[in-house]
Coordinates of C-alpha atoms in Angstrom, one line a residue:
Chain A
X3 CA 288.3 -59.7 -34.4
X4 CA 284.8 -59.9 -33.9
X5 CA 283.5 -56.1 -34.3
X6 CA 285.3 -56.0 -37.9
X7 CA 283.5 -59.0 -39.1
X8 CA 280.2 -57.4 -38.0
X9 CA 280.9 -53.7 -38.9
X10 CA 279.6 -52.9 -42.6
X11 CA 282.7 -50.7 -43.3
X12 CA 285.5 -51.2 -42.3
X13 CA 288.8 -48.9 -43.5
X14 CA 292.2 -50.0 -42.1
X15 CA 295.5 -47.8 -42.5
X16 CA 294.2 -46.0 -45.6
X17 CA 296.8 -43.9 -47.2
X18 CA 296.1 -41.5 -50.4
X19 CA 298.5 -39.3 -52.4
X20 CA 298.2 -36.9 -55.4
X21 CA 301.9 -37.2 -56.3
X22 CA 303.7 -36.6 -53.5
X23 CA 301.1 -34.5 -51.1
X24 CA 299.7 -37.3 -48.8
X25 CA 296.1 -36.4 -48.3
X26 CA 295.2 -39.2 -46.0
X27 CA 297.8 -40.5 -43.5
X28 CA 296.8 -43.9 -42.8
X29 CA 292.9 -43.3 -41.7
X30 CA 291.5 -46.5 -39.7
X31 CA 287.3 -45.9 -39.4
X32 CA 284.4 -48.6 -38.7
X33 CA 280.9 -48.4 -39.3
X34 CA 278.2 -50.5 -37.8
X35 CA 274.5 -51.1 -39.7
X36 CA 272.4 -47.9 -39.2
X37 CA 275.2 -45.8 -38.0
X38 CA 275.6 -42.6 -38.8
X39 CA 279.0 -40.8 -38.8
X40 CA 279.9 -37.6 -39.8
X41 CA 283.1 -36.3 -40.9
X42 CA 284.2 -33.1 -39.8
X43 CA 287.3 -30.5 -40.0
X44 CA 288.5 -27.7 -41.9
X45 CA 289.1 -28.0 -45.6
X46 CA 292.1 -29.6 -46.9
X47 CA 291.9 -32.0 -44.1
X48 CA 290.9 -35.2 -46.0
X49 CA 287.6 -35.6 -45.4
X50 CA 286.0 -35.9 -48.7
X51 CA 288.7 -37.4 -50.2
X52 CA 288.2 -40.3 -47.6
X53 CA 284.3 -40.3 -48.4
X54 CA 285.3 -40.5 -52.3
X55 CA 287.5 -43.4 -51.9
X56 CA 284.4 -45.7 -50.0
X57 CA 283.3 -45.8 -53.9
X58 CA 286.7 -45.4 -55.7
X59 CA 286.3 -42.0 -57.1
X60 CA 289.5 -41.5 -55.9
X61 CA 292.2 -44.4 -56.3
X62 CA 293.6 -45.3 -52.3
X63 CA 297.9 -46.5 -52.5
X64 CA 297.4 -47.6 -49.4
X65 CA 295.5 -49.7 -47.1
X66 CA 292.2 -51.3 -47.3
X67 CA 288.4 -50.5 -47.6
X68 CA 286.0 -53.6 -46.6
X69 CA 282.6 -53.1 -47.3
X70 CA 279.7 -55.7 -46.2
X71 CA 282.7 -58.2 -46.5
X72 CA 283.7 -57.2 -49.6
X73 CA 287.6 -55.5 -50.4
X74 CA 286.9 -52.0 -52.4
X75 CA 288.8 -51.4 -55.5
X76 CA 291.8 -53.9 -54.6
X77 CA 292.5 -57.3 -54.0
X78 CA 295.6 -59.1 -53.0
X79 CA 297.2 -61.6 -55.8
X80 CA 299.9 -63.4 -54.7
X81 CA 300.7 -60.6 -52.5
X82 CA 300.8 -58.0 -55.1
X83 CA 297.5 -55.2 -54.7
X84 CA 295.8 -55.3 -57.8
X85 CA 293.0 -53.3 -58.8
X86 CA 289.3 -55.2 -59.5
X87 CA 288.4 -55.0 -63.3
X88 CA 286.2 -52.5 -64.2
X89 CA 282.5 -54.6 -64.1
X90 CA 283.1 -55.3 -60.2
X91 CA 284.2 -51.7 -59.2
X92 CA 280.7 -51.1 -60.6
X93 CA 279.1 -53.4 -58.7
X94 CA 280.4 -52.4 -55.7
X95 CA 280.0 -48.7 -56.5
X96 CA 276.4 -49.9 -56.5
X97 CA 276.9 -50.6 -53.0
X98 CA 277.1 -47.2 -51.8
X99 CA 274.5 -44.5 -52.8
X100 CA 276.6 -40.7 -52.7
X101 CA 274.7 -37.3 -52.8
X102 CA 277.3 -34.6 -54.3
X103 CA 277.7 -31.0 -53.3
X104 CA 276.7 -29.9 -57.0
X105 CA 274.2 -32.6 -57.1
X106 CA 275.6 -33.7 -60.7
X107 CA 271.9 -34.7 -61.7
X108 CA 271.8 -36.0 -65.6
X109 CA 270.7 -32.9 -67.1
X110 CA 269.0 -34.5 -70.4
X111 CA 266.8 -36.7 -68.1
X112 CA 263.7 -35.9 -65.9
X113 CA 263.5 -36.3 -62.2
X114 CA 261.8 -39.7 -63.0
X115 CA 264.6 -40.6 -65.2
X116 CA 267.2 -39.6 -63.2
X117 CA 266.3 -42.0 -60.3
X118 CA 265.0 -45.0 -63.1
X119 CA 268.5 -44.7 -64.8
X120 CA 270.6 -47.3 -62.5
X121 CA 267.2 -48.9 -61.7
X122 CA 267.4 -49.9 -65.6
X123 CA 270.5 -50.1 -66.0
X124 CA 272.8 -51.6 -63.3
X125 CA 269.4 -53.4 -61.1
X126 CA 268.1 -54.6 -64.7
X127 CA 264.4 -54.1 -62.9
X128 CA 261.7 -53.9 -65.3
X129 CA 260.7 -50.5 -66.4
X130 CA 257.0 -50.8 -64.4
X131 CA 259.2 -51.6 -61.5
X132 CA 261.9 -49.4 -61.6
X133 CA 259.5 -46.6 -62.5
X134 CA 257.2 -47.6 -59.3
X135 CA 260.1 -47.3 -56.9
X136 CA 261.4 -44.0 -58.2
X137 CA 258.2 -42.3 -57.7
X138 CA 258.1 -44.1 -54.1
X139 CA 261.0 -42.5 -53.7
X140 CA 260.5 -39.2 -55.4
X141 CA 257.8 -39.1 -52.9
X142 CA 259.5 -39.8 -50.5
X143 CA 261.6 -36.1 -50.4
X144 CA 258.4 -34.7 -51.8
X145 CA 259.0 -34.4 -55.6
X146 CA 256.8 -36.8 -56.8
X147 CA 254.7 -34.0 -58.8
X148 CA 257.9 -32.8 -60.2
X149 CA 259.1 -35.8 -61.6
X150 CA 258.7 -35.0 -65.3
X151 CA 260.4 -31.7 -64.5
X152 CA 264.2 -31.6 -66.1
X153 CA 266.4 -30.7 -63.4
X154 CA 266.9 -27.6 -65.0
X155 CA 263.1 -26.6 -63.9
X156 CA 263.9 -27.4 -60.5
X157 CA 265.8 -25.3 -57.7
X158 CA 268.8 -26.3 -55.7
X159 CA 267.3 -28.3 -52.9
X160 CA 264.6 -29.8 -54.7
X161 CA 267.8 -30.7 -56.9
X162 CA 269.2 -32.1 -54.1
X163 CA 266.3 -33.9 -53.4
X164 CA 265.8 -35.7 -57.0
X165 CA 269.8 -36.7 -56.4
X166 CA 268.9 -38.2 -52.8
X167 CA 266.0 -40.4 -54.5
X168 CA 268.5 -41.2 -57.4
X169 CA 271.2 -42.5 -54.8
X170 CA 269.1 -44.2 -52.4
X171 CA 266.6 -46.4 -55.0
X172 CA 269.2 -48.0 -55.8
X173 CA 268.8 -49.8 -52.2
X174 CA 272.4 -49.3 -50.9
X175 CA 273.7 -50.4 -47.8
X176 CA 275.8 -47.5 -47.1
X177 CA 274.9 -43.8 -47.9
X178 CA 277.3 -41.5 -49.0
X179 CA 277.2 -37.2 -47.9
X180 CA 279.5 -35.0 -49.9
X181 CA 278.6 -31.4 -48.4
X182 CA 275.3 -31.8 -49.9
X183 CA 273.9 -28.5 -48.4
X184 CA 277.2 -26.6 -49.0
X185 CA 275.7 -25.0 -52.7
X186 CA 272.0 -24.3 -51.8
X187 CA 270.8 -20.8 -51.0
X188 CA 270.8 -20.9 -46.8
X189 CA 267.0 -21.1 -47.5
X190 CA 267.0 -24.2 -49.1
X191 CA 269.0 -25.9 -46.9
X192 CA 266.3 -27.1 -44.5
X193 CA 264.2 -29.4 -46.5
X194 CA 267.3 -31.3 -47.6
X195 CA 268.7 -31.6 -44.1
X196 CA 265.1 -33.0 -43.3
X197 CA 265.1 -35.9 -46.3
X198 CA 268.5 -36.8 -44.7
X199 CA 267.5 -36.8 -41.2
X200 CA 264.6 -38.7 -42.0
X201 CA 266.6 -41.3 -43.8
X202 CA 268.7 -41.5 -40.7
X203 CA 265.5 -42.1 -38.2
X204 CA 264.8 -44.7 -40.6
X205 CA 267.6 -46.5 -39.8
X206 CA 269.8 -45.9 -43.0
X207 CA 273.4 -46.6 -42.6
X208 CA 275.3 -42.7 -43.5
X209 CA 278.7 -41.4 -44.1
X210 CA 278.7 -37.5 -43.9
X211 CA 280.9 -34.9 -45.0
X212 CA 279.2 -31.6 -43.5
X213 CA 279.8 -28.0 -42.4
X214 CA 276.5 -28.3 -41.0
X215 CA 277.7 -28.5 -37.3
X216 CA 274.3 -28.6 -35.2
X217 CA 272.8 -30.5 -38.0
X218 CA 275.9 -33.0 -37.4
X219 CA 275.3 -33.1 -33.7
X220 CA 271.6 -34.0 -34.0
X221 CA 272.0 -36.6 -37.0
X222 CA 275.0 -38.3 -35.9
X223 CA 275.9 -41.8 -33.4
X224 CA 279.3 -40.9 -34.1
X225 CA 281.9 -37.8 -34.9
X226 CA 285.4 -38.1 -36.2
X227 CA 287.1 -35.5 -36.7
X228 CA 289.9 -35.2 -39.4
X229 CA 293.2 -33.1 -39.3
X230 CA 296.3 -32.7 -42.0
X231 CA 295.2 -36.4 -43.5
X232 CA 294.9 -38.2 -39.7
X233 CA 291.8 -38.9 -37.7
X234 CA 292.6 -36.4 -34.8
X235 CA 289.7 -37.7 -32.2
X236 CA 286.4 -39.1 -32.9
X237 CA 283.6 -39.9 -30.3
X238 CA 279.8 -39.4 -30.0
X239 CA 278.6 -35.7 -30.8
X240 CA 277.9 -34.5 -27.2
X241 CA 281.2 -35.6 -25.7
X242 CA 283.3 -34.7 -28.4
X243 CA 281.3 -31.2 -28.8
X244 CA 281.4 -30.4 -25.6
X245 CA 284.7 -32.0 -24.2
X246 CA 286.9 -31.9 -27.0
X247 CA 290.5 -33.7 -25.9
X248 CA 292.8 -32.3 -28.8
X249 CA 293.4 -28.5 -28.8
X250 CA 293.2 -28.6 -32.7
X251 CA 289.4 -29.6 -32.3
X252 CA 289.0 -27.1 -29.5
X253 CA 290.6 -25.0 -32.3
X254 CA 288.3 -25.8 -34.6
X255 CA 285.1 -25.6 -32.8
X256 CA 285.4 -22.3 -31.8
X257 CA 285.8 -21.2 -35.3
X258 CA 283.1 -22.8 -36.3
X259 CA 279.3 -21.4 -36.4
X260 CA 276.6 -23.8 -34.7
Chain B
X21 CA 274.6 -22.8 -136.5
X22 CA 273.6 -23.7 -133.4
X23 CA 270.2 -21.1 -132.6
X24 CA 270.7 -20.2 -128.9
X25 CA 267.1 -20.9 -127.2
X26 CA 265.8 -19.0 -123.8
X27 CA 267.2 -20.5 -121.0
X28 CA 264.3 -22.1 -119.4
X29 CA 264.5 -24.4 -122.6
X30 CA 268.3 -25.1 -122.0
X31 CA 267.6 -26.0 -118.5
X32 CA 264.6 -28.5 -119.3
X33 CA 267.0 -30.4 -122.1
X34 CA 269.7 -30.0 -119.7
X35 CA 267.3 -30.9 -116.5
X36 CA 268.2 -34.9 -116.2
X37 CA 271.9 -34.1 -116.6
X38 CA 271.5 -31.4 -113.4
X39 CA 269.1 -34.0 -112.0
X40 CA 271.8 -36.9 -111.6
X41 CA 274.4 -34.1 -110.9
X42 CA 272.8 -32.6 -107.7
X43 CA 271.6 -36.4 -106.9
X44 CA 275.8 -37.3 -106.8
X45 CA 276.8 -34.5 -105.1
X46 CA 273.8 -34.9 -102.3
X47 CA 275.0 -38.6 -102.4
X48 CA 279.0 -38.3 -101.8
X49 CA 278.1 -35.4 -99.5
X50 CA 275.3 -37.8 -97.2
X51 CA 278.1 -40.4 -97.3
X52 CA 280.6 -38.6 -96.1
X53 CA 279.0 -36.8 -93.8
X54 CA 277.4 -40.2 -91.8
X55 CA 280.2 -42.3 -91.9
X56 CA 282.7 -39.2 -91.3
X57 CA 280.6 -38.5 -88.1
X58 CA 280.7 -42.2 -86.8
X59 CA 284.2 -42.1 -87.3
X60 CA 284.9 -38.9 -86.0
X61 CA 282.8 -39.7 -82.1
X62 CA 284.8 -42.8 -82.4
X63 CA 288.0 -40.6 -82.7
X64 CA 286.8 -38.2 -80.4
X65 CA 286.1 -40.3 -77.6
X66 CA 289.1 -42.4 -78.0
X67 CA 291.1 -38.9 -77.9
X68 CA 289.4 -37.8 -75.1
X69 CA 289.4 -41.4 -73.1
X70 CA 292.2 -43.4 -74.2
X71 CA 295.3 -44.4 -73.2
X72 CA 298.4 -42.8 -74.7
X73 CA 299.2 -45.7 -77.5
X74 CA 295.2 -45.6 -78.2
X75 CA 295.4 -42.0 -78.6
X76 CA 298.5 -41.7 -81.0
X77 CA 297.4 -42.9 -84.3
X78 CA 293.8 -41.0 -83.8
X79 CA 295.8 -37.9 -83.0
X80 CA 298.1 -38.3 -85.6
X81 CA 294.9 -39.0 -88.0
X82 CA 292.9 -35.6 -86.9
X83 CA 296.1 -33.8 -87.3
X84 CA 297.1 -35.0 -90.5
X85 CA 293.7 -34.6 -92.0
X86 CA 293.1 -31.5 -90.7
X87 CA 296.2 -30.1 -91.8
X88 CA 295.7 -30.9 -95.2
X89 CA 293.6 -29.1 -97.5
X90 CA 290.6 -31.1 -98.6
X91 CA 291.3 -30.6 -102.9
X92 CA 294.5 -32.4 -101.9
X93 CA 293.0 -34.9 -100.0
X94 CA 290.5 -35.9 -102.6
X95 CA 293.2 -36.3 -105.2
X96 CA 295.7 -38.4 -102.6
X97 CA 292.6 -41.3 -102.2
X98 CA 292.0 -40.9 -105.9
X99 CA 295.9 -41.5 -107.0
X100 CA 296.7 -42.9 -104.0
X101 CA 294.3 -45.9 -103.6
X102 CA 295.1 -47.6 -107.2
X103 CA 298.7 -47.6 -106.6
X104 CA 298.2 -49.4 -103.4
X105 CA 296.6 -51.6 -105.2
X106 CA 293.0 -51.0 -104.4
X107 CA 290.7 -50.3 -107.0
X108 CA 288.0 -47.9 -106.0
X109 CA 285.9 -45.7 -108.5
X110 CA 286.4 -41.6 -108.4
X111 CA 283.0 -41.3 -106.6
X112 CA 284.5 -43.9 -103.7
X113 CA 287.8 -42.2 -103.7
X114 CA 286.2 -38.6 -103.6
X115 CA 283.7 -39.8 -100.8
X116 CA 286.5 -41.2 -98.9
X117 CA 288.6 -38.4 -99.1
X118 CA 285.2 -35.9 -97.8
X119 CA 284.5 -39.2 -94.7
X120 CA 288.2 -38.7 -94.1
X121 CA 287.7 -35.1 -93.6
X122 CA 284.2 -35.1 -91.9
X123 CA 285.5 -37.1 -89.3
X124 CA 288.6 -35.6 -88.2
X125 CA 287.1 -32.8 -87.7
X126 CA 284.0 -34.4 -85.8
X127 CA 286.8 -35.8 -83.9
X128 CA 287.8 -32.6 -82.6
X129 CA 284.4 -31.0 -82.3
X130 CA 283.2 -34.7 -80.1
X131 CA 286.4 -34.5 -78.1
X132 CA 286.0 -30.4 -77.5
X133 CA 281.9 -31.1 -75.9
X134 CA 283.2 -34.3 -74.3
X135 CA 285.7 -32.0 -72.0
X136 CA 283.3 -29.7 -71.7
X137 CA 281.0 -31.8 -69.6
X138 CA 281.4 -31.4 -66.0
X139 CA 283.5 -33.9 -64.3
X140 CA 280.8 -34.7 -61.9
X141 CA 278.6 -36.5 -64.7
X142 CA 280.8 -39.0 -64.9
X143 CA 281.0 -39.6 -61.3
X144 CA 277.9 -39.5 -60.3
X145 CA 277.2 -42.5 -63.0
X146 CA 279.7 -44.3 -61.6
X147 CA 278.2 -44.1 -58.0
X148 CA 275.2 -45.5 -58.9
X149 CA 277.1 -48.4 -60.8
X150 CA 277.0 -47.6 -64.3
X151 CA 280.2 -48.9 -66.1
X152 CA 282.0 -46.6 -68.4
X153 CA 280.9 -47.6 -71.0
X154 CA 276.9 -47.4 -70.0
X155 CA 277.9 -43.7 -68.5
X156 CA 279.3 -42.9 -71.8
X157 CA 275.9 -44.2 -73.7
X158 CA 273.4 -43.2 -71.1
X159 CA 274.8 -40.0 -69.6
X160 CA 277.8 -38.2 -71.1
X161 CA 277.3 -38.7 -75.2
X162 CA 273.0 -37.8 -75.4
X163 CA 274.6 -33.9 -73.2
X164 CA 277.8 -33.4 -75.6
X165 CA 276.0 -34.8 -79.0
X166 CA 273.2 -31.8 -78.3
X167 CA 275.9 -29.5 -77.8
X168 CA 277.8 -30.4 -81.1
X169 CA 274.8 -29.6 -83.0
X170 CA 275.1 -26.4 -84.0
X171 CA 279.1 -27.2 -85.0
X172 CA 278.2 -30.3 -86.9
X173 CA 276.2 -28.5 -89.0
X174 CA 278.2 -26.1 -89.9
X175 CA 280.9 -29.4 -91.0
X176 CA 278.4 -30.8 -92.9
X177 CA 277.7 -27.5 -94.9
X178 CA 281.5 -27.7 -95.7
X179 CA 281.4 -31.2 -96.6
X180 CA 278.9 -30.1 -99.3
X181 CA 280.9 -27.4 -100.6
X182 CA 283.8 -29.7 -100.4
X183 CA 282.0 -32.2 -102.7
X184 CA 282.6 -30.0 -105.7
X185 CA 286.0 -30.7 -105.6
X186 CA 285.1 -34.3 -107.0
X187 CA 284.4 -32.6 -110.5
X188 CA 287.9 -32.6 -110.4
X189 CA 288.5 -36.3 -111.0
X190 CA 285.7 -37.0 -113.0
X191 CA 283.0 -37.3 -110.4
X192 CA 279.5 -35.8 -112.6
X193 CA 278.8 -34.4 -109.4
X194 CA 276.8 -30.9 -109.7
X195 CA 279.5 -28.5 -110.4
X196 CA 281.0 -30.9 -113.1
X197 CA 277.7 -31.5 -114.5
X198 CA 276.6 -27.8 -114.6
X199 CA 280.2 -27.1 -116.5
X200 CA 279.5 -29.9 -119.0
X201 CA 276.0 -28.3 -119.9
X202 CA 277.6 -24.8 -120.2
X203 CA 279.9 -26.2 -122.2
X204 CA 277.3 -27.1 -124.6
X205 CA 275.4 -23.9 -124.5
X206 CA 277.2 -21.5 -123.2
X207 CA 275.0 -19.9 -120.7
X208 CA 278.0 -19.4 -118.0
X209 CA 276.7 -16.9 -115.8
X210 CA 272.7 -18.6 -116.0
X211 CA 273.7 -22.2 -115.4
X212 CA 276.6 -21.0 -112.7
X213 CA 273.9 -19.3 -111.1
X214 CA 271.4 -21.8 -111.1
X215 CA 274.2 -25.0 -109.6
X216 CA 274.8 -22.3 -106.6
X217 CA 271.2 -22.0 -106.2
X218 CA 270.9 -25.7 -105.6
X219 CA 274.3 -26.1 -103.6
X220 CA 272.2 -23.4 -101.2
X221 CA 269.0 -25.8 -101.1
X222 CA 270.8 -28.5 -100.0
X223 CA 272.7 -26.3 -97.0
X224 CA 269.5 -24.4 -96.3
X225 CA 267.8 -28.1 -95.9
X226 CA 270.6 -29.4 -93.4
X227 CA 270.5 -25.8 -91.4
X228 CA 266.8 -26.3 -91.3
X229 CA 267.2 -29.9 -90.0
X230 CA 269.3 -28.9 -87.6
X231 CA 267.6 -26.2 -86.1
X232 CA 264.6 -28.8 -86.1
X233 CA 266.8 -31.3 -84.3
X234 CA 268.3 -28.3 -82.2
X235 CA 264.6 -27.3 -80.9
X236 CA 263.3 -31.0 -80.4
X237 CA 266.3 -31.8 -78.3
X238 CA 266.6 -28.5 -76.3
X239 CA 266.7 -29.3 -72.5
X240 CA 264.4 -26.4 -70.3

């Protein structure tokens, strides 16, 4: 199969359970370099659990993730699924940058420090290095003046900003979305929709989790949309915005604000 | 007869006695409290983090301790410790039994701030590729040791007024060596006085310290 050797993420028959409630229902997804795909539905319906398994926050009992050819958080051994010890999870965590809806910056470290931390740290760069591409990057969303500033001197969306800069210094091939814009004051929203959408101009390869629905349908190459653990129908923004196939979509759009 | 002399007198023949006195009991009480505290965020992350059979002995450790008054734990590592065939002084079985102490309730205090952190510290260390153990150096312990401050001084106050319990077997610690020159002069109340007076320079100092700490590590 040619496209699956070429995509950079590639998720076949995923299956997740918290005890017995099956929260993902065998979920099969590709990504191509510089996509950008956005996950939509109402809550509940698996979406951010799938974007959490991509970097193993949440353990997966079923399937497999393959990212830039390599098997996320299990490999087969002698036909049993074992997990990958605990170094190479973190390297491949490495391989994906994720933005959280509470941001979850370090709150004992500056802005500067926040992004230098898995420069140091997992990228071993030296600290002239590491502290020159942070404050590219802080730059880059417009903090670079803040970046002595804890995070507790900083609002939401400049928050959200310093978290971006943290995640993508780190040079991964695949960024994560987790509602980013879902805790900011409706004000603050903006600028960090703009670092993202700017990202995704530049080519970046995205996995989204957003609420945002126009933002979705100007950011996005592709939208799937999730229901009860399944993907339901997926498809680029316009046709699957404006022609939606399943009446659970049709559902869903019409509840939902643009 | 013995001719009493003013008390000032008393306490300047009585001052290298004191001296060594306050120096043991500020000695047993710095032991305890540094290796109590290593062994108590050693505890208190394994009770937080580890698996079940890593868990059990710490747990049953912090419980133990913790349920037993400190007066009898100071005399179990001072009876106890000869008959199982380990010779220690009183001052190292008195210090052990105050480390013992100091840590299994440093244990609790490390594990308590370590659940308090929010869950998505940890995660977002891991999704930039920090192992566990760098998110535990890096990210998670500099947030809850801040917020054990205040609680860890109040343990290390008690450990100091837990140190007078040494006097008990033998330790010249202050309280013992305070009783010793009252016994020779009988100045109860002046000499009494005068050991609590030191015992409260020695907590002021530590409250002061940490309150320095508190301010230089306070995050805007």
């Amino acid at each position: 199969m040619t496209t699956d050797s070429q995509a950079l993420l590639s998720i076949r028959g995923l299956h997740k359970q918290y005890g017995k409630l099956e929260v993902l229902k065998g979920v099969d997804l590709d990504m191509q370099r510089g996509n950008v795909v956005t996950l939509i539905g109402s809550s509940g319906s698996g979406k951010t659990t799938l974007l959490r398994c991509v970097n193993l926050l949440e353990e997966f009992q079923g399937g497999q993730i393959t990212l830039d050819g390599e098997s996320i958080g299990y490999s087969e051994v002698n036909g049993k699924r074992v997990r990958h010890p605990e170094k190479v999870i973190a390297q491949h965590r490495a391989m994906t940058g994720m933005a959280f809806q509470q941001f979850n910056l370090f709150p004992h470290l500056t802005a500067l420090q926040n992004v230098t931390l898995g420069l140091l740290k997992v990228k071993k760069l030296p600290k002239d290095q590491a502290v020159a591409l942070a404050e590219k990057w802080l730059e880059r969303v417009g903090l670079l003046e803040r970046r002595n500033h804890f995070p507790g001197q900083l609002s939401g969306g400049q928050q959200q900003r310093v978290a971006i800069a943290r995640a993508i210094a780190m040079n991964p091939s695949l960024m994560l979305f987790d509602e980013v814009t879902s805790a900011l004051d409706p004000e603050l929203v903006g600028e960090v929709l703009a670092v993202i959408k700017g990202l995704a101009e530049e080519g970046m390869t995205m996995l989204l989790v957003t609420h945002e629905m126009r933002f979705a349908f100007e950011v996005s190459d592709k939208i799937v949309f999730m229901n009860q653990g399944r993907i339901e129908e997926q498809g680029p923004p316009k046709e699957l915005f404006e022609r939606p196939q399943s009446p659970r979509l049709a559902e869903f759009l019409k509840n939902t604000r643009f | 007869m013995y001719e009493s002399q003013s008390w000032w007198h008393e306490l300047w023949i009585a001052r290298e006695t004191l001296w060594e006195g306050f120096q043991t009991s500020v000695a047993c009480s710095a032991l305890a409290i540094v290796c109590g505290t290593l062994i108590g965020i050693v505890a208190g992350l394994v009770l937080t983090y580890g698996k079940f059979w890593m868990r059990a002995p710490f747990r049953l450790y912090v419980d133990l301790i913790r349920g037993t008054p400190v007066f009898v734990l100071v005399l179990a590592c001072f009876y106890m410790a000869p008959a199982l065939g380990w010779q220690i002084s009183a001052f190292q079985a008195g210090a052990l039994g105050l480390t013992l102490f100091c840590g299994s309730h440093v244990a609790e205090i490390v594990r308590g701030s370590m659940q308090a952190i929010p869950r998505g510290q940890m995660e977002a260390s891991k999704a930039i590729g920090l192992t566990f153990h760098q998110a535990l150096g890096y990210v998670l312990l500099p947030q809850a040791l801040r917020q054990i401050l205040p609680t860890w001084v109040n343990s290390s106050t008690e450990i100091v007024k837990a140190s007078t319990l040494l006097s008990v077997i033998g330790v010249a610690e202050l309280l013992l060596s305070t009783q010793q020159v009252i016994a020779r002069t009988f100045m109860t109340l002046e000499f009494y006085l005068f050991a609590g007076f030191l015992f409260f320079i020695i907590n002021y100092s530590i409250e002061l310290l940490g309150r320095h700490i508190e301010k230089r590590v306070a995050l805007p």
